[in-house]
Structure formats: C-alpha cells, structure tokens
CSV table of C-alpha atoms in Angstrom, one decimal:
chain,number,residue,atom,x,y,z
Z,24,UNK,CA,12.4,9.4,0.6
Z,25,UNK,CA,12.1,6.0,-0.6
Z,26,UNK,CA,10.5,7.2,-3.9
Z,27,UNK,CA,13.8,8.3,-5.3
Z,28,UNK,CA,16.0,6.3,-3.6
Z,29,UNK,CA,14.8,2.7,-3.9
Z,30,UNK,CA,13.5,2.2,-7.4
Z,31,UNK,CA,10.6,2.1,-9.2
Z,32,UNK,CA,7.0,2.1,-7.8
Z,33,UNK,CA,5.5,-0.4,-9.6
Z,34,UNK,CA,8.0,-3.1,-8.7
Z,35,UNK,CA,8.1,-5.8,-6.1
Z,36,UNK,CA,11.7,-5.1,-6.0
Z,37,UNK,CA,11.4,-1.8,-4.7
Z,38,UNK,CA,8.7,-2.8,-2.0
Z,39,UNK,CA,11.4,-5.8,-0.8
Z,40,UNK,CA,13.9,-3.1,-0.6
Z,41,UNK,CA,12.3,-1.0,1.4
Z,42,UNK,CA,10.8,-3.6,4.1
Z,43,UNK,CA,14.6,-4.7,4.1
Z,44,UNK,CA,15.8,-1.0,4.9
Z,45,UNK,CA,13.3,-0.6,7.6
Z,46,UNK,CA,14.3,-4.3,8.6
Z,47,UNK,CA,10.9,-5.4,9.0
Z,48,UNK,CA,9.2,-8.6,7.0
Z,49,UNK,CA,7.2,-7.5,4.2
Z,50,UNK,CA,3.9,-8.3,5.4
Z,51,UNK,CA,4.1,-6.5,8.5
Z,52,UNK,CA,4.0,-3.6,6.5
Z,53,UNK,CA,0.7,-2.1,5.3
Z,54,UNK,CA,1.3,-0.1,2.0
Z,55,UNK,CA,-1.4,2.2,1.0
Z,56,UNK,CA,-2.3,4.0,-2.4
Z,57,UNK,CA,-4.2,5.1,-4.8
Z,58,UNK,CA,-2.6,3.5,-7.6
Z,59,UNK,CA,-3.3,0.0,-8.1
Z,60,UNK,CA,-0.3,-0.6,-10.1
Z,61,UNK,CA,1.6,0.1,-7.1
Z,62,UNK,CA,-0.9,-1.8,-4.7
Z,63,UNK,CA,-0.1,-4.6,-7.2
Z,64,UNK,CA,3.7,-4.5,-6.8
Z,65,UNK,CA,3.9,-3.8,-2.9
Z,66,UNK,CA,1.2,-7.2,-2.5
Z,67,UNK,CA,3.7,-8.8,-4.8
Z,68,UNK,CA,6.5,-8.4,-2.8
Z,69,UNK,CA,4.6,-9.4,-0.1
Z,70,UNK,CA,3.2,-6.1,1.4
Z,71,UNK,CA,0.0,-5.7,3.1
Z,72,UNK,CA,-2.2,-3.1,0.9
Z,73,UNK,CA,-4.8,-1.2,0.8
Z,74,UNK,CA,-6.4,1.4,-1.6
Z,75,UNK,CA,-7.4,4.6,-0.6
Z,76,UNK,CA,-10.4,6.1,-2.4
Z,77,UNK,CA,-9.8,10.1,-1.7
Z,78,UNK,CA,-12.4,12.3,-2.8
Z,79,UNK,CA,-11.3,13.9,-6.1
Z,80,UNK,CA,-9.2,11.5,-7.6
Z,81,UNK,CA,-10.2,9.5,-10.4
Z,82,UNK,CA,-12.1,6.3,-9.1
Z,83,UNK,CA,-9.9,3.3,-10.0
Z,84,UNK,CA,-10.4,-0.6,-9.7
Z,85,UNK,CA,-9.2,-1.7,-6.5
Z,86,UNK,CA,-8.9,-5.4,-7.6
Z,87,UNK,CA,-8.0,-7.6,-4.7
Z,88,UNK,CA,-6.9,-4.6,-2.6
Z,89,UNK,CA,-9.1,-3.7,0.4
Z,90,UNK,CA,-10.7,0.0,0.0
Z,91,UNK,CA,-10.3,2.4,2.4
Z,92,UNK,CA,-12.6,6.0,2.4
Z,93,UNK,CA,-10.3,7.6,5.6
Z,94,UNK,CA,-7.9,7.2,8.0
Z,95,UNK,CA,-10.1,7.1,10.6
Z,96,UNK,CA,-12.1,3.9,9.0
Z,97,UNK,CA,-8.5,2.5,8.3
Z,98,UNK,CA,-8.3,3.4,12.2
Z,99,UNK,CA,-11.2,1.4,13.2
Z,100,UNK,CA,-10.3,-1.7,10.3
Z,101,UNK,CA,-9.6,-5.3,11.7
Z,102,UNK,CA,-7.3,-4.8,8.4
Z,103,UNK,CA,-5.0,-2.8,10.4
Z,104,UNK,CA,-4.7,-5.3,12.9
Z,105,UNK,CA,-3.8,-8.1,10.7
Z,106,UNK,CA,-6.9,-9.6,11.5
C-alpha cells in the first residue's frame, strides 16, 4: 500500500510518513529490505532496519544495517527486541 501512496522509497520523507500514518514513532518500527538505498532512507528517518539476505538475490553491502538470513533468526534476534 504504502509503496504507491506515500512517496518515494529511498526517502526519509516517505519512512516519516508512514510511521506518522501508522501513528507510531519512527524507531519503534523495524523496516526490512533488501535494498540498502532504502535501509539508508528508513534509518534516516529514524527507522529501525535491517537487511535481509534472501537466497537468489544479488548480495549487496549491508553498510551499518544489521543482516538477517530468515525470519526465524530475525525471530530469535535481540534486534527485534530493541535490545
């Protein structure tokens, strides 16, 4: 949904906006992709992040973005817990 309706993916502004329409603060949200343009923008805007290394896609640098192989390590993550 938010991908058409909120703006562009690899700006803060869009990550703001959709924190604000789920009326949550930014970093209690954890925003996940494989994209690190994207990562870079959400983290920006205050986002919680994480990249998700999928097997067949293209391995990309994660930068400062904590990796994640599943959801069931992303499960079993402190990172999920804020910790």
């Amino acid at each position: 949904y938010h991908d058409t309706t909120t703006g562009l993916k690899q700006e803060p502004a869009s990550y703001r906006a959709i924190a604000a329409a789920f009326g949550l603060p930014p970093e209690s949200i954890l925003f996940l992709s494989d994209v690190r343009g994207e990562l870079d923008a959400a983290a920006a805007a205050g986002l919680r992040t994480g990249m998700l290394l999928r097997p067949g896609n293209r391995l990309a640098d994660p930068g400062p973005h904590p990796t994640h192989t599943s959801f069931g390590e992303l499960a079993r993550s402190p990172y999920l817990m804020g910790e």
